[in-house]
mmCIF file of C-alpha atoms in Angstrom:
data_model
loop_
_atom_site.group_PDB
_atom_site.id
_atom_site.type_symbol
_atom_site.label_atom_id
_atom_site.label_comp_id
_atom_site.label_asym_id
_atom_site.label_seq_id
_atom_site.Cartn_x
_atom_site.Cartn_y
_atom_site.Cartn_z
ATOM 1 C CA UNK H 1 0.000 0.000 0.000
ATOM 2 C CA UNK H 2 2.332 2.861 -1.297
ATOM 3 C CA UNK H 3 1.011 6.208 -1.137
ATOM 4 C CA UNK H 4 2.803 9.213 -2.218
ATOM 5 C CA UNK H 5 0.603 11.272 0.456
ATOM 6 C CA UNK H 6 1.534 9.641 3.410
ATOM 7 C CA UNK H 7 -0.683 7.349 5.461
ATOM 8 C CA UNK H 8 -2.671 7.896 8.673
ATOM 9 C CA UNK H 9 -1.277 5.053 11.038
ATOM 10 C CA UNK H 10 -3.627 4.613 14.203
ATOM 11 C CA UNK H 11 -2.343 2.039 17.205
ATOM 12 C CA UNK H 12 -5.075 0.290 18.930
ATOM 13 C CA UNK H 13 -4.381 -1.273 22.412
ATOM 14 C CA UNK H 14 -6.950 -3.338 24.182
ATOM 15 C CA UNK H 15 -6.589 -3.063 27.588
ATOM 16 C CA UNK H 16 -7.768 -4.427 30.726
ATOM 17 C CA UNK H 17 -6.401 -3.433 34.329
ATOM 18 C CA UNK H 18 -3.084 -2.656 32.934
ATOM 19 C CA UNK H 19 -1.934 0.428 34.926
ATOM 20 C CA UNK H 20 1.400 -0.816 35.282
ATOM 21 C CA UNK H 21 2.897 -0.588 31.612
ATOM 22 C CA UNK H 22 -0.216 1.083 29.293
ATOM 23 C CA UNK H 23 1.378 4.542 29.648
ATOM 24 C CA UNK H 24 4.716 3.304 29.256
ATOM 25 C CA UNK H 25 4.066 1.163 26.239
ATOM 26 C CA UNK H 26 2.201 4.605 24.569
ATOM 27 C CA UNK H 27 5.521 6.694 25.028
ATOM 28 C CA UNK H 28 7.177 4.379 23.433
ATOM 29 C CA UNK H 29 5.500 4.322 20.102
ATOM 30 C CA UNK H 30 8.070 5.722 17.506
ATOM 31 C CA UNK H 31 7.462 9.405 16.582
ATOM 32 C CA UNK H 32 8.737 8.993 13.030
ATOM 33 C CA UNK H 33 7.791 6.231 10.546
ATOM 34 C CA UNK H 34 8.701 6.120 6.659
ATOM 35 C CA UNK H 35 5.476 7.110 5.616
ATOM 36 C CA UNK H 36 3.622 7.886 8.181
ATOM 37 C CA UNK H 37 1.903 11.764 8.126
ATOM 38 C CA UNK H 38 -0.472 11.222 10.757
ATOM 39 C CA UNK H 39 -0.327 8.697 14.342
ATOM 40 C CA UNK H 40 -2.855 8.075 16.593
ATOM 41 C CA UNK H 41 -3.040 5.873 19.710
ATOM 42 C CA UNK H 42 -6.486 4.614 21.032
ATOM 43 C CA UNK H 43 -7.180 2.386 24.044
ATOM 44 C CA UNK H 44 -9.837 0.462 24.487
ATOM 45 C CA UNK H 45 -10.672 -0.137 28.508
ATOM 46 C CA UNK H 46 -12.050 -2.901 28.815
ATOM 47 C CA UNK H 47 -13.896 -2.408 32.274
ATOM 48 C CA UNK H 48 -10.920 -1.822 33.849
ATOM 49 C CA UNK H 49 -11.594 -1.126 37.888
ATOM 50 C CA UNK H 50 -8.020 0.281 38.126
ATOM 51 C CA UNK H 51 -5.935 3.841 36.661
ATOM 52 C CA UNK H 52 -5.842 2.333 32.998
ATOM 53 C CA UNK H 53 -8.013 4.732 31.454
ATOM 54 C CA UNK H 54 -6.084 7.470 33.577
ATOM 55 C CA UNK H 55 -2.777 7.109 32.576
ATOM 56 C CA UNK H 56 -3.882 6.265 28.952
ATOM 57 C CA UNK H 57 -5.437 9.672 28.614
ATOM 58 C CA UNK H 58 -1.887 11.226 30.542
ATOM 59 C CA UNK H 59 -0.049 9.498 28.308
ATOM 60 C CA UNK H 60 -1.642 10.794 25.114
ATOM 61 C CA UNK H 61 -4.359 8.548 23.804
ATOM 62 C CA UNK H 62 -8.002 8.408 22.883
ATOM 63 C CA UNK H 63 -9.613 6.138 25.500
ATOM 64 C CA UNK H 64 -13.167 4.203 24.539
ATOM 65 C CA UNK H 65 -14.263 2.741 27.428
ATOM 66 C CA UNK H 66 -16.381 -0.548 27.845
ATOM 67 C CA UNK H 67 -18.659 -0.515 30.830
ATOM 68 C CA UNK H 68 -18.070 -3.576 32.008
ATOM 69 C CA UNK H 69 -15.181 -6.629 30.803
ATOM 70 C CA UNK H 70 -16.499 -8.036 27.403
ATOM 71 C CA UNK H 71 -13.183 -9.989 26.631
ATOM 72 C CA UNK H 72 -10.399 -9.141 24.270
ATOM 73 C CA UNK H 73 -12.086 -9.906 20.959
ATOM 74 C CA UNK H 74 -14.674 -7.344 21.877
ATOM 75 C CA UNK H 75 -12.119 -5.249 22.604
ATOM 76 C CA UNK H 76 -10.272 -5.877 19.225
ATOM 77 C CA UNK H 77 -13.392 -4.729 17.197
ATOM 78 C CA UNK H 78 -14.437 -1.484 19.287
ATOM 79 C CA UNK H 79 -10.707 -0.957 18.438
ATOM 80 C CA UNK H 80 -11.179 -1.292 14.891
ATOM 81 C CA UNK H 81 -14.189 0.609 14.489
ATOM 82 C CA UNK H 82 -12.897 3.717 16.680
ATOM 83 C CA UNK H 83 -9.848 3.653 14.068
ATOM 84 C CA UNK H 84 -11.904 3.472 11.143
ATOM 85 C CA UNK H 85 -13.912 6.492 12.564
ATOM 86 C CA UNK H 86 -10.471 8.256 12.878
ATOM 87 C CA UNK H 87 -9.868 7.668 9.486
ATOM 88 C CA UNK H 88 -7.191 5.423 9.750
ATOM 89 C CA UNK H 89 -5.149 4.191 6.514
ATOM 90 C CA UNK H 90 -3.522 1.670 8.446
ATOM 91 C CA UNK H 91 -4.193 -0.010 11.823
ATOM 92 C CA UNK H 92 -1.662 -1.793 13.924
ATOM 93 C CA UNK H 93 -2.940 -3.994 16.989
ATOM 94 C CA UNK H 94 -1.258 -4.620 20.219
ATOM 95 C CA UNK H 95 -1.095 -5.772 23.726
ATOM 96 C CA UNK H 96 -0.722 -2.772 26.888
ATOM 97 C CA UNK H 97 0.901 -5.491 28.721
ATOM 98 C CA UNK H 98 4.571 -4.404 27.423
ATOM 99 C CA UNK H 99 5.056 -8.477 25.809
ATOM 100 C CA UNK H 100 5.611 -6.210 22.390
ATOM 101 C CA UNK H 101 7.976 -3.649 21.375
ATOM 102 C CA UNK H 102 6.101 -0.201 20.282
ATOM 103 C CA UNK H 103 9.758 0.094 18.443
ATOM 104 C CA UNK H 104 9.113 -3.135 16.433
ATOM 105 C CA UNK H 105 6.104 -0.925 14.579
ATOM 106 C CA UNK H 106 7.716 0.153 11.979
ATOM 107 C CA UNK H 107 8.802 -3.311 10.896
ATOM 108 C CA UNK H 108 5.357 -4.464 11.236
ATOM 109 C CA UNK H 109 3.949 -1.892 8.845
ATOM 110 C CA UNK H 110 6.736 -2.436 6.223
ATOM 111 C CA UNK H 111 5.370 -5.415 3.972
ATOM 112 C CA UNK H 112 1.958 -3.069 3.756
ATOM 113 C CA UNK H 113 3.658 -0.081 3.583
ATOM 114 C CA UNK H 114 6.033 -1.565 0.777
ATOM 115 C CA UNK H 115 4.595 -4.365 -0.789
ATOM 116 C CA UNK H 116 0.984 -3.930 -0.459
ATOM 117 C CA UNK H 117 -0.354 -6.653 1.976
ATOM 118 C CA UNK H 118 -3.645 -6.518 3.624
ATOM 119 C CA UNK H 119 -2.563 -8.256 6.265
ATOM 120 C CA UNK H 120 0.712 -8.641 8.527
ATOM 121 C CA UNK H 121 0.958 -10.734 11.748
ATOM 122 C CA UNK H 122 4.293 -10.969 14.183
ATOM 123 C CA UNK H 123 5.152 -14.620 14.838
ATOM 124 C CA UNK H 124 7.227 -15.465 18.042
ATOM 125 C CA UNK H 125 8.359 -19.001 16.799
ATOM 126 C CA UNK H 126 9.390 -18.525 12.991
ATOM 127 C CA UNK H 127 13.028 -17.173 13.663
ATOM 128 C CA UNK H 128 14.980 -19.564 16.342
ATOM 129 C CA UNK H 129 17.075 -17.015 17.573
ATOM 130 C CA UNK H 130 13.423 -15.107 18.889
ATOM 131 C CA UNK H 131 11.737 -18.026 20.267
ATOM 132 C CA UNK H 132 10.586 -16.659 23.841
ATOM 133 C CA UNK H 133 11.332 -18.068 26.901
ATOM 134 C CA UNK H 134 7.640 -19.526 28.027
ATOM 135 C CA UNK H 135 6.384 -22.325 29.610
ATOM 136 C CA UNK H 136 6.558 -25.619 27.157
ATOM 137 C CA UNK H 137 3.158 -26.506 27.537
ATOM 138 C CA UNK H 138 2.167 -23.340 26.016
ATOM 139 C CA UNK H 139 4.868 -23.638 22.992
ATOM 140 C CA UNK H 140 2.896 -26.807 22.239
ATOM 141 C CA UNK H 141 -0.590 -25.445 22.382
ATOM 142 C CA UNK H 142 0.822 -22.574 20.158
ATOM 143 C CA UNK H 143 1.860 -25.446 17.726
ATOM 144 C CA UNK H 144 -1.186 -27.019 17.522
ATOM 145 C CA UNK H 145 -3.284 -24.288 17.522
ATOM 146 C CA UNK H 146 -0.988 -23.607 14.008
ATOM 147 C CA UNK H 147 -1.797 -26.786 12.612
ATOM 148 C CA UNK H 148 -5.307 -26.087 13.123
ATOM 149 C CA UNK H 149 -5.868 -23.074 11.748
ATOM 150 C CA UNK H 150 -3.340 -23.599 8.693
ATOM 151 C CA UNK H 151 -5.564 -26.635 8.047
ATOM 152 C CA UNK H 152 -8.745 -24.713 7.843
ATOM 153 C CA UNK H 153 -7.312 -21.641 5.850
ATOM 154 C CA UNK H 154 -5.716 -24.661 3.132
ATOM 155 C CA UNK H 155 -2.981 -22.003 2.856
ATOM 156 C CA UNK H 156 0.091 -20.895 3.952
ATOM 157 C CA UNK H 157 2.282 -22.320 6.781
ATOM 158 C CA UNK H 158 1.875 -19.817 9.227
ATOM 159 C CA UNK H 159 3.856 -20.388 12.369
ATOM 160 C CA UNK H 160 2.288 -18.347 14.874
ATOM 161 C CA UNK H 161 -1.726 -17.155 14.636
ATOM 162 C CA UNK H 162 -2.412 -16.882 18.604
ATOM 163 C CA UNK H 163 0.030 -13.263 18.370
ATOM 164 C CA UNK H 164 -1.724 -10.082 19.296
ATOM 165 C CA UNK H 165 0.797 -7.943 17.179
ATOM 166 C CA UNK H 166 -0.868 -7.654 13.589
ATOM 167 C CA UNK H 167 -0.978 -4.342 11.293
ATOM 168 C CA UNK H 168 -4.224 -3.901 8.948
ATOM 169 C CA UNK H 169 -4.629 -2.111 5.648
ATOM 170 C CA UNK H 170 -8.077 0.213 5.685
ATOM 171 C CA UNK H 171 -9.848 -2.266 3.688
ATOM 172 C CA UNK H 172 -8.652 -4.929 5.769
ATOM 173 C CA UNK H 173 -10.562 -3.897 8.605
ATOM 174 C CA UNK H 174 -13.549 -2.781 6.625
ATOM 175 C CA UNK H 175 -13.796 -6.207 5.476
ATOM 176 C CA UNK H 176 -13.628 -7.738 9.345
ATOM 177 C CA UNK H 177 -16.435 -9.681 10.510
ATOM 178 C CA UNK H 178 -16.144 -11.620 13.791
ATOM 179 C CA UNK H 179 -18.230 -12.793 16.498
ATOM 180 C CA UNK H 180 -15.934 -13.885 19.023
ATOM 181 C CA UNK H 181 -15.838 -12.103 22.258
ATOM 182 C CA UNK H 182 -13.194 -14.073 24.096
ATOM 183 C CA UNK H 183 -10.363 -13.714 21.469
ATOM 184 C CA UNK H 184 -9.646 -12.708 18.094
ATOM 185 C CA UNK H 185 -7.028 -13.686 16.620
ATOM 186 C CA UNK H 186 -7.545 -17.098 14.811
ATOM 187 C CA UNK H 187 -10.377 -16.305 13.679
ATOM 188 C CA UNK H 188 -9.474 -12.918 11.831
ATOM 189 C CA UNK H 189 -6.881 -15.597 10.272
ATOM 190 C CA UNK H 190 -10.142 -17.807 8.992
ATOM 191 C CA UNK H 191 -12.145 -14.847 8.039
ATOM 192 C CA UNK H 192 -9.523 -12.922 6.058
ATOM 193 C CA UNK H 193 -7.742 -16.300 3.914
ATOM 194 C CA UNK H 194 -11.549 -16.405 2.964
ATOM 195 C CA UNK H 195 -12.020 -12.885 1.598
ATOM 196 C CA UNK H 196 -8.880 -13.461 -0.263
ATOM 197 C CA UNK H 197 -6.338 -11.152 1.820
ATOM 198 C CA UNK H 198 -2.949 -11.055 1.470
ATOM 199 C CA UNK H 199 -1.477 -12.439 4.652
ATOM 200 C CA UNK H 200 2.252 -12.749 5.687
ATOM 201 C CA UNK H 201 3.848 -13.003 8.625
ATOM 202 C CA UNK H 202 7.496 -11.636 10.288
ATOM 203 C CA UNK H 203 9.357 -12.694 13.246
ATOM 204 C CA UNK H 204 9.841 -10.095 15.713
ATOM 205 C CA UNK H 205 11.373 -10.268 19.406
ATOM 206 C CA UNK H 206 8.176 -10.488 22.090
ATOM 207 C CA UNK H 207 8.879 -10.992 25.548
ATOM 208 C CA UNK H 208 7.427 -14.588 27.082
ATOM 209 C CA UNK H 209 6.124 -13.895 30.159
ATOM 210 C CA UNK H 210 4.132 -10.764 31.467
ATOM 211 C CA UNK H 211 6.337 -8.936 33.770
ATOM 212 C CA UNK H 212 3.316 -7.657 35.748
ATOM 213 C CA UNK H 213 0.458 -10.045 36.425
ATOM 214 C CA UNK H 214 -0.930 -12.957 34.263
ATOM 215 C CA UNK H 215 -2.576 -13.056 30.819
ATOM 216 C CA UNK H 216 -6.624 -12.793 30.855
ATOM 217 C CA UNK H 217 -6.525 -14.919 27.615
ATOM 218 C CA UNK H 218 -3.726 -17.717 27.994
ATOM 219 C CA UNK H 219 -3.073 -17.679 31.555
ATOM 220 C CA UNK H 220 -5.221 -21.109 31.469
ATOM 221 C CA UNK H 221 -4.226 -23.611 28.643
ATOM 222 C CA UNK H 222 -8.015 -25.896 29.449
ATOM 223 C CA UNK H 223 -9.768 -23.055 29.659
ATOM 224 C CA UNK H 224 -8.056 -21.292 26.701
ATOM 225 C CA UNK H 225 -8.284 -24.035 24.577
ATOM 226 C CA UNK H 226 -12.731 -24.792 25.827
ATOM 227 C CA UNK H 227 -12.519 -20.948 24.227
ATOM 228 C CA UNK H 228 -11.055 -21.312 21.413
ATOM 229 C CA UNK H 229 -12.200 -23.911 19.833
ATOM 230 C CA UNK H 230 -15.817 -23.296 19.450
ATOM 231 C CA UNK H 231 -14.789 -19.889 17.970
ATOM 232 C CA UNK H 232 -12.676 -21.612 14.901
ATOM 233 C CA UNK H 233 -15.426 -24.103 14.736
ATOM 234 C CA UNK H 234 -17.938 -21.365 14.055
ATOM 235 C CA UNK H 235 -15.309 -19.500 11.933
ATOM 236 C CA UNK H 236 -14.954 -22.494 9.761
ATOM 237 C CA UNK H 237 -18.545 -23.378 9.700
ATOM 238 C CA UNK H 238 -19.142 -19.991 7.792
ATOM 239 C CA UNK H 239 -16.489 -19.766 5.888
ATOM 240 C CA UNK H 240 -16.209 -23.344 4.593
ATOM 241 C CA UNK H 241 -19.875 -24.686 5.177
ATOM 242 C CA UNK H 242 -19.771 -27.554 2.724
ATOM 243 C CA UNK H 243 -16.612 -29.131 4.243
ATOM 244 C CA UNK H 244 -17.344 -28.840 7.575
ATOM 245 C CA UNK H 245 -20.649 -30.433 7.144
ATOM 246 C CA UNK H 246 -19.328 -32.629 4.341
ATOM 247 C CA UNK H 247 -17.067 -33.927 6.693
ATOM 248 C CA UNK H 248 -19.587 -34.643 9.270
ATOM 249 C CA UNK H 249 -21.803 -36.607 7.031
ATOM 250 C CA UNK H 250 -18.704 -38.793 5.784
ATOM 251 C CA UNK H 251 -17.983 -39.548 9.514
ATOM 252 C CA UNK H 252 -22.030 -40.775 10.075
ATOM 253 C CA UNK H 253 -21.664 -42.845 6.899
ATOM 254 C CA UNK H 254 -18.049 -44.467 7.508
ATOM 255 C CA UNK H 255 -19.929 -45.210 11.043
ATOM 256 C CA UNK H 256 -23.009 -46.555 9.271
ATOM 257 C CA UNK H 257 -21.180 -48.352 6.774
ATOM 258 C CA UNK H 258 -18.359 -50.127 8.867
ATOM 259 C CA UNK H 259 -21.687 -51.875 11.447
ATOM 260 C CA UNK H 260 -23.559 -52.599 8.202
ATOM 261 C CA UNK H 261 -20.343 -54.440 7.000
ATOM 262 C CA UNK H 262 -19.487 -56.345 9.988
ATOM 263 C CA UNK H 263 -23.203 -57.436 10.365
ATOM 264 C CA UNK H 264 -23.000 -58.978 6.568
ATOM 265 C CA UNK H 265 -19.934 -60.800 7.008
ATOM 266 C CA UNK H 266 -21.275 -62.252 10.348
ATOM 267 C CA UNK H 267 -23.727 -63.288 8.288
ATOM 268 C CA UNK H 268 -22.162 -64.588 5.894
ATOM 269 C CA UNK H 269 -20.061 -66.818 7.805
ATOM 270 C CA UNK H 270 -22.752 -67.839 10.157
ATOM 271 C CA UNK H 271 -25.743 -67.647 8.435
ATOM 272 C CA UNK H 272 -27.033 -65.564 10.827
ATOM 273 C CA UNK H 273 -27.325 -61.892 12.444
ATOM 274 C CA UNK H 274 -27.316 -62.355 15.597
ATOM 275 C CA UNK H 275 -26.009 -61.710 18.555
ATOM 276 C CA UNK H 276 -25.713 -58.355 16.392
ATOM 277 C CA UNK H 277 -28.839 -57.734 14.915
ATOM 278 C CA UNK H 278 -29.454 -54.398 16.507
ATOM 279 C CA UNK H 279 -26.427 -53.366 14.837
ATOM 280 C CA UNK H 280 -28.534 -53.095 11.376
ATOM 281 C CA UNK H 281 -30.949 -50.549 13.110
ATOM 282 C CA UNK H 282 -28.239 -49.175 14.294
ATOM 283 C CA UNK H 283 -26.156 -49.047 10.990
ATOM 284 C CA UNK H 284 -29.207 -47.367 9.045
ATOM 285 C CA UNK H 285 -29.767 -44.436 11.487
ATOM 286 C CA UNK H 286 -26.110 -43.890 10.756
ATOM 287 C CA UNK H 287 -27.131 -43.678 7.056
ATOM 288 C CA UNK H 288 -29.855 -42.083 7.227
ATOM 289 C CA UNK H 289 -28.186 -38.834 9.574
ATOM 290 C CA UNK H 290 -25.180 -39.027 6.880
ATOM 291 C CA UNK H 291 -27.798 -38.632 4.183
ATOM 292 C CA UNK H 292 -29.324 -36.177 5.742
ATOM 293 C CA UNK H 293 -26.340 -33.927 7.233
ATOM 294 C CA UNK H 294 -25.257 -34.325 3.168
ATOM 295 C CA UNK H 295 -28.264 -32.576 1.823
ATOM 296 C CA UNK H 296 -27.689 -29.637 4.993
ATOM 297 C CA UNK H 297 -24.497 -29.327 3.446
ATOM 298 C CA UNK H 298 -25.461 -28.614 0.322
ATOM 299 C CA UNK H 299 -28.064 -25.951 1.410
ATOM 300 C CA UNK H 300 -25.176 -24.596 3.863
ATOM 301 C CA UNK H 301 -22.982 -24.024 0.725
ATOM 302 C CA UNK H 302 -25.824 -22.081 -0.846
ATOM 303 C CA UNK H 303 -25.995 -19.911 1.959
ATOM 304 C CA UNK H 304 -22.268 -19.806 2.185
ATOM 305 C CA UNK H 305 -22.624 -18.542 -1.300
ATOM 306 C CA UNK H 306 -25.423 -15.989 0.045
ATOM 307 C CA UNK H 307 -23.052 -14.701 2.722
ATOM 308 C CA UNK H 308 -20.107 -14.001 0.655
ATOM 309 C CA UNK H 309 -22.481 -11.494 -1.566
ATOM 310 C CA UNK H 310 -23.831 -10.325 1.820
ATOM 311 C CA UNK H 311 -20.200 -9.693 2.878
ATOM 312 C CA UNK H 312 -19.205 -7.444 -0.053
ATOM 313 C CA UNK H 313 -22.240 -5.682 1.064
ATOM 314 C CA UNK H 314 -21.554 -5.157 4.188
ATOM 315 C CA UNK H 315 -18.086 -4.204 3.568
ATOM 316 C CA UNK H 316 -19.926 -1.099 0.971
ATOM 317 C CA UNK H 317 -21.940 0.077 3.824
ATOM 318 C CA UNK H 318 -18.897 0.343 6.136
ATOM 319 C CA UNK H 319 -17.351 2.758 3.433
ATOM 320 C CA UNK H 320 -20.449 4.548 3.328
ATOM 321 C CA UNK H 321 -20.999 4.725 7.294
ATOM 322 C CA UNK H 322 -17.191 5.794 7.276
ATOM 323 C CA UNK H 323 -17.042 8.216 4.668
ATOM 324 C CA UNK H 324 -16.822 11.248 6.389
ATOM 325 C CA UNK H 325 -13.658 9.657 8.368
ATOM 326 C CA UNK H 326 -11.676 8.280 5.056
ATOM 327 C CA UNK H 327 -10.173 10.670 3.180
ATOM 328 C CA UNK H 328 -10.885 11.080 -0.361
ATOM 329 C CA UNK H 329 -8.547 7.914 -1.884
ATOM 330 C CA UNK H 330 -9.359 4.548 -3.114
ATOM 331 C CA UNK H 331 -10.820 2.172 -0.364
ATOM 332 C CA UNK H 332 -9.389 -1.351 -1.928
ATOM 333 C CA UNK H 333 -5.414 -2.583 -1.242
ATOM 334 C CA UNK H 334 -3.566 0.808 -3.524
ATOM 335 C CA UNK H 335 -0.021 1.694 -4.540
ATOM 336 C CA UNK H 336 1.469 4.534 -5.685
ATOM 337 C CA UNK H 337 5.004 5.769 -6.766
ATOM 338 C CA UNK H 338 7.509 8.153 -5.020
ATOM 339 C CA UNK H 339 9.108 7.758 -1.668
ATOM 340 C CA UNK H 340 6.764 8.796 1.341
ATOM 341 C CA UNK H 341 8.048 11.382 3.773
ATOM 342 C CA UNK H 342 8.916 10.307 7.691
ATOM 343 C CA UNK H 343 6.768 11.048 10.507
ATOM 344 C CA UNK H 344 7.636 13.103 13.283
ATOM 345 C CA UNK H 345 5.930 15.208 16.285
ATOM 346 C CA UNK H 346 6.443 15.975 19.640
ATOM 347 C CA UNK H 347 4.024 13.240 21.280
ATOM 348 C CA UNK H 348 1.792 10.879 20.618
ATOM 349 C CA UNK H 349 -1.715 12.360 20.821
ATOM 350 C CA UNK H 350 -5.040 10.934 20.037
ATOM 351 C CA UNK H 351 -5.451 12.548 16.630
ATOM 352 C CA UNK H 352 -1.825 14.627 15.955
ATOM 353 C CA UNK H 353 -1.068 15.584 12.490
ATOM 354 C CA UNK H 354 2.622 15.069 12.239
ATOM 355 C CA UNK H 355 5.441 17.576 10.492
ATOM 356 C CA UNK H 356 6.801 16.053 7.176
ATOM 357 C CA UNK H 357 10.472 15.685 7.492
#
């Protein structure tokens, strides 16, 4: 996403009862980016009960405050849309917690910034040399979690997709639609490989332990994982309706199938069902719910097909609802030629045009 005019970068940081590093982590966001002719720095508070949404404000941000703790995927999208309605040309996305560098930003940005991807995501575990030190249990959840999701998406060999630090192009996050409240981030990986976004990823240093309290997301691998799970399962049920229900009926009719078989060659050898004659009832309510879950996912992959059209619609309306915030340029993934001037001001304020260098 070149642009000869400069971009508006806006840094979103969910936060919940982070007092001890959120103002710190906001001072630390670079002043000057190639690029960048505009930075802004909002905080969401999630229902914090403690001086978060204080020292945020001290510190220079835009606060939007949720009344009470909705969970970090909440969080995530009252981020986005506060952004949008700043006008943001690119969004970056991290933690208050102080795991990420603010200074790593402007490597984050770069592969939009230079080569025009929609999406860029840090990954702790791609690079050896900045694996971070955490417990192993939760390198192995990370890993599977990977497999997961890279097997859902069909695409890419992403090593890390649980990372909060992730920079979005404008049309990027007009295109975002998720329903999790508990997390965010596999999910935005599901939903954007199925609009088509260009994804990479780039290993950056992140600390691997919290050096003030304990993660609200991963602090419990059970629980973490009870979360999870049902979010990608819903993610992939939308996104890829007539696998996931193809796969189900396949599953009732290898069931169905196997009983029916074992029943015939008992048969055959004995001359008769039994002691396993129930296994035939059994075997053809296996058939029959494969039949039927076959024909739901055929319908599902009509409305699949209904909800991609329904997508692109959406995504119009958000330009429309957000057209007094986006400046007059093209709305899709853009380039331009010519080298784009640096950033640089004073402090980092919720809306602060910045001097051209």
């Amino acid at each position: 996403m070149l642009l000869d005019e400069g971009f508006h970068l806006v840094v979103v940081i969910p936060a919940l009862n982070e007092e001890a590093t959120v103002d710190t982590v906001i001072r630390r966001i670079p002043r000057s980016m190639r690029g960048c002719t505009r930075l802004s720095v909002i905080v969401v508070d999630d229902g914090s009960t403690d001086s978060t949404a204080r020292l945020a404000k001290e510190a220079g941000a835009h606060v939007v405050s949720h009344p009470h703790t909705q969970g970090v995927g909440a969080a995530f999208m009252t981020g986005i849309d506060a952004a949008l309605r700043f006008g943001a040309d690119v969004i970056v996305n991290m933690d208050a917690d102080g795991q990420f560098s603010p200074e790593d930003i402007p490597d984050l940005i770069r592969p939009i910034v230079e080569q025009g991807f929609g999406f860029v995501t840090c990954t702790r575990f791609a690079d050896p040399q900045y694996v971070p030190d955490m417990p192993a249990i939760k390198k192995w959840g990370n890993r599977m979690m990977c497999r997961l999701v890279n097997r859902v998406i069909g695409r890419g060999r992403f090593t890390d997709v649980s990372c909060g630090f992730r920079a979005y192009t404008r049309d990027t996050a007009l295109r975002l639609n998720l329903f999790g409240k508990f997390t965010y981030t596999q999910e935005s990986f599901i939903d954007l490989a199925a609009k088509g976004v260009r994804m990479v990823e780039i290993p950056l240093r992140v600390r691997g332990v919290r050096q003030f309290g304990e993660s609200r997301v991963a602090s419990n691998l059970v629980r973490y994982a009870s979360s999870t799970l049902p979010i990608i399962l819903r993610a992939m049920r939308d996104t890829q309706p007539l696998t996931f229900f193809g796969v189900i009926s396949l599953i009732l009719f290898a069931l169905g199938l196997l009983q029916a078989g074992f029943v015939s060659v008992w048969w055959l050898a004995t001359g008769h069902t039994s002691p396993w004659t129930s296994l035939i009832t059994i075997s053809l309510g296996f058939l029959l719910m494969a039949t039927l879950v076959g024909v739901m996912s055929l319908v599902a992959d009509q409305i699949g097909r209904v909800k991609k059209v329904q997508d692109d619609i959406l995504r119009l309306h958000r330009i429309e609802h957000y057209r007094d915030a986006i400046t007059p340029r093209r709305t899709d993934v853009y380039y331009s030629q010519g080298t784009p001037a640096l950033c640089q001001s004073d402090q980092v304020l919720a809306s602060q045009p910045c001097q051209d260098s």
